[in-house]
Amino acid sequence: MKSNPVYRREMTVRARSFRMPFIILCFNGILAAAALLNMYSAVAQVRISASIQYTSFLQLYAFVAILEFFLLMFIMPALTTGSISGERERRTLELLFTTKMTSGDIVMGKLFSALSQLLVLVVSSFPVLLLTFVYGSMDFMDLGLLFLCFVVTAVFSGGIGIFASSLMRRSTFSNVCTYGLLLLSVAGTYMVNLFLYNMSQMQIDNMVFRLGESRPAANSGAAVYLLLINPMVTFAEILGEQVTGGAEWFSVKRFLEGSPGGFIASHWVLVSLLVQSALAVFFVRGAIYFLNPARNEKK
């Protein structure tokens, strides 16, 4: 990326701006204040009951992780959805094509500059997450898996934004398309599974069972595999394994009850990260295709 002119320009402009250091200061200030209040309450609990509640430190870890996840999933599209369409509106996109840069250079430069900006926020918040290491609650494998989930979520949501920005000519339409696709992948897939799960539960409640006959468990059927493209469910699975009682409501296990497990069910986090990565590549390739000036000339 260092040889990409678009990436160098975007990073230079953001490095010279006062906005990025101010965002880092405010973001980490909020996290540090929450961490200090959490540790103060833990110390106060020790003074009263002479016992340490380790769940409070796990709650701190979950709070920081959830905040960073939503930051990546909803702010990353905002940074990419107007990157290409904004160049069209300013009539500077044609100037970029007069250079030796290809449409792939422009798309990748815009995408990775936004990704680098948000990853700086994530990495800068690691000292707050590492506070839980003092009490032995987490290890580096947990932190590495969480960071991998953050990267895949950022690339996935950023890929949707850059795709919509290349497809639409106005930033307003690009914003609507981006958040519409993101809402469909997050809320849409979950609501479909929740609806089918409730219908299955209603059918079971209306059944008549003989004495000694086992009651089947409700599930959402084959629609559960739609949740593979849902970043929030993947994050909930990771957080639920690391923090007890962290994310049962968004856990995929409630939709898999009574259905055969298989490889996907037993390796849900790995498969979902691979599926979302493949979709991110698809969106980026689509953005490069729609931005290609040769295609526009033929059209």
Short mmCIF file of C-alpha atoms in Angstrom, two decimals, residues 22-135:
data_model
loop_
_atom_site.label_atom_id
_atom_site.label_comp_id
_atom_site.label_asym_id
_atom_site.label_seq_id
_atom_site.Cartn_x
_atom_site.Cartn_y
_atom_site.Cartn_z
CA PHE A 22 -8.78 14.28 18.73
CA ILE A 23 -10.89 11.19 17.94
CA ILE A 24 -8.20 8.91 19.43
CA LEU A 25 -8.04 11.08 22.55
CA CYS A 26 -11.80 11.10 23.08
CA PHE A 27 -12.23 7.41 22.28
CA ASN A 28 -9.48 6.20 24.59
CA GLY A 29 -10.47 8.76 27.21
CA ILE A 30 -13.95 7.25 27.42
CA LEU A 31 -12.54 3.71 27.60
CA ALA A 32 -9.97 4.69 30.23
CA ALA A 33 -12.63 6.42 32.34
CA ALA A 34 -14.83 3.33 32.17
CA ALA A 35 -11.86 1.12 33.12
CA LEU A 36 -10.90 3.30 36.09
CA LEU A 37 -14.48 3.40 37.37
CA ASN A 38 -14.70 -0.36 36.98
CA MET A 39 -11.47 -0.92 38.91
CA TYR A 40 -12.55 1.57 41.57
CA SER A 41 -15.78 -0.35 42.11
CA ALA A 42 -13.80 -3.62 42.33
CA VAL A 43 -11.48 -2.14 44.97
CA ALA A 44 -14.46 -0.79 46.90
CA GLN A 45 -16.01 -4.26 46.82
CA VAL A 46 -12.81 -5.73 48.24
CA ARG A 47 -12.86 -3.25 51.13
CA ILE A 48 -16.45 -4.15 51.98
CA SER A 49 -16.55 -7.92 51.50
CA ALA A 50 -12.84 -8.82 51.34
CA SER A 51 -13.49 -10.68 48.06
CA ILE A 52 -12.71 -9.88 44.42
CA GLN A 53 -15.50 -10.13 41.85
CA TYR A 54 -13.72 -11.24 38.67
CA THR A 55 -16.92 -10.84 36.67
CA SER A 56 -16.49 -7.07 36.84
CA PHE A 57 -13.25 -7.31 34.88
CA LEU A 58 -14.92 -9.54 32.30
CA GLN A 59 -17.68 -6.97 31.99
CA LEU A 60 -15.04 -4.33 31.29
CA TYR A 61 -13.57 -6.53 28.54
CA ALA A 62 -17.02 -7.09 27.02
CA PHE A 63 -17.86 -3.38 27.18
CA VAL A 64 -14.71 -2.33 25.32
CA ALA A 65 -15.05 -5.13 22.76
CA ILE A 66 -18.70 -4.31 22.01
CA LEU A 67 -17.93 -0.61 21.66
CA GLU A 68 -15.10 -1.27 19.23
CA PHE A 69 -17.19 -3.73 17.23
CA PHE A 70 -20.01 -1.25 16.65
CA LEU A 71 -17.44 1.41 15.84
CA LEU A 72 -15.98 -0.75 13.08
CA MET A 73 -19.28 -2.01 11.70
CA PHE A 74 -21.05 1.34 11.41
CA ILE A 75 -18.27 3.94 11.03
CA MET A 76 -16.22 1.98 8.48
CA PRO A 77 -19.02 2.19 5.85
CA ALA A 78 -19.34 5.92 6.55
CA LEU A 79 -15.67 6.38 5.65
CA THR A 80 -15.93 4.40 2.40
CA THR A 81 -19.44 5.04 1.11
CA GLY A 82 -18.60 8.53 -0.15
CA SER A 83 -15.02 7.88 -1.22
CA ILE A 84 -15.69 7.18 -4.93
CA SER A 85 -19.02 8.96 -5.34
CA GLY A 86 -17.50 12.02 -3.68
CA GLU A 87 -14.77 12.07 -6.31
CA ARG A 88 -17.48 11.97 -8.98
CA GLU A 89 -19.37 14.85 -7.40
CA ARG A 90 -16.19 16.95 -7.18
CA ARG A 91 -15.37 15.97 -10.79
CA THR A 92 -11.92 14.76 -9.77
CA LEU A 93 -12.38 11.09 -10.64
CA GLU A 94 -11.56 11.70 -14.29
CA LEU A 95 -8.31 13.36 -13.24
CA LEU A 96 -7.30 10.20 -11.38
CA PHE A 97 -7.77 8.16 -14.53
CA THR A 98 -5.44 10.45 -16.48
CA THR A 99 -2.59 9.02 -14.39
CA LYS A 100 -1.16 5.50 -14.55
CA MET A 101 -3.41 4.35 -11.71
CA THR A 102 -5.98 1.66 -12.40
CA SER A 103 -9.44 1.37 -10.94
CA GLY A 104 -8.06 -1.29 -8.59
CA ASP A 105 -5.44 1.15 -7.26
CA ILE A 106 -8.13 3.73 -6.52
CA VAL A 107 -10.49 1.29 -4.81
CA MET A 108 -7.79 -0.39 -2.72
CA GLY A 109 -6.24 2.94 -1.76
CA LYS A 110 -9.57 4.32 -0.55
CA LEU A 111 -10.51 1.12 1.28
CA PHE A 112 -7.21 0.56 3.09
CA SER A 113 -6.84 4.20 4.09
CA ALA A 114 -10.19 4.01 5.90
CA LEU A 115 -9.25 0.62 7.35
CA SER A 116 -5.93 1.94 8.64
CA GLN A 117 -7.66 4.85 10.33
CA LEU A 118 -10.01 2.64 12.29
CA LEU A 119 -7.41 0.02 13.13
CA VAL A 120 -5.37 2.77 14.78
CA LEU A 121 -8.31 3.27 17.14
CA VAL A 122 -8.57 -0.47 17.82
CA VAL A 123 -4.85 -0.93 18.49
CA SER A 124 -4.71 2.18 20.66
CA SER A 125 -7.42 0.71 22.90
CA PHE A 126 -5.55 -2.54 23.55
CA PRO A 127 -4.04 -1.29 26.84
CA VAL A 128 -7.57 -1.08 28.27
CA LEU A 129 -8.36 -4.61 27.06
CA LEU A 130 -5.08 -5.86 28.51
CA LEU A 131 -6.18 -4.82 32.00
CA THR A 132 -8.04 -8.13 32.19
CA PHE A 133 -4.73 -9.96 31.68
CA VAL A 134 -3.61 -8.79 35.12
CA TYR A 135 -6.27 -11.00 36.70
#
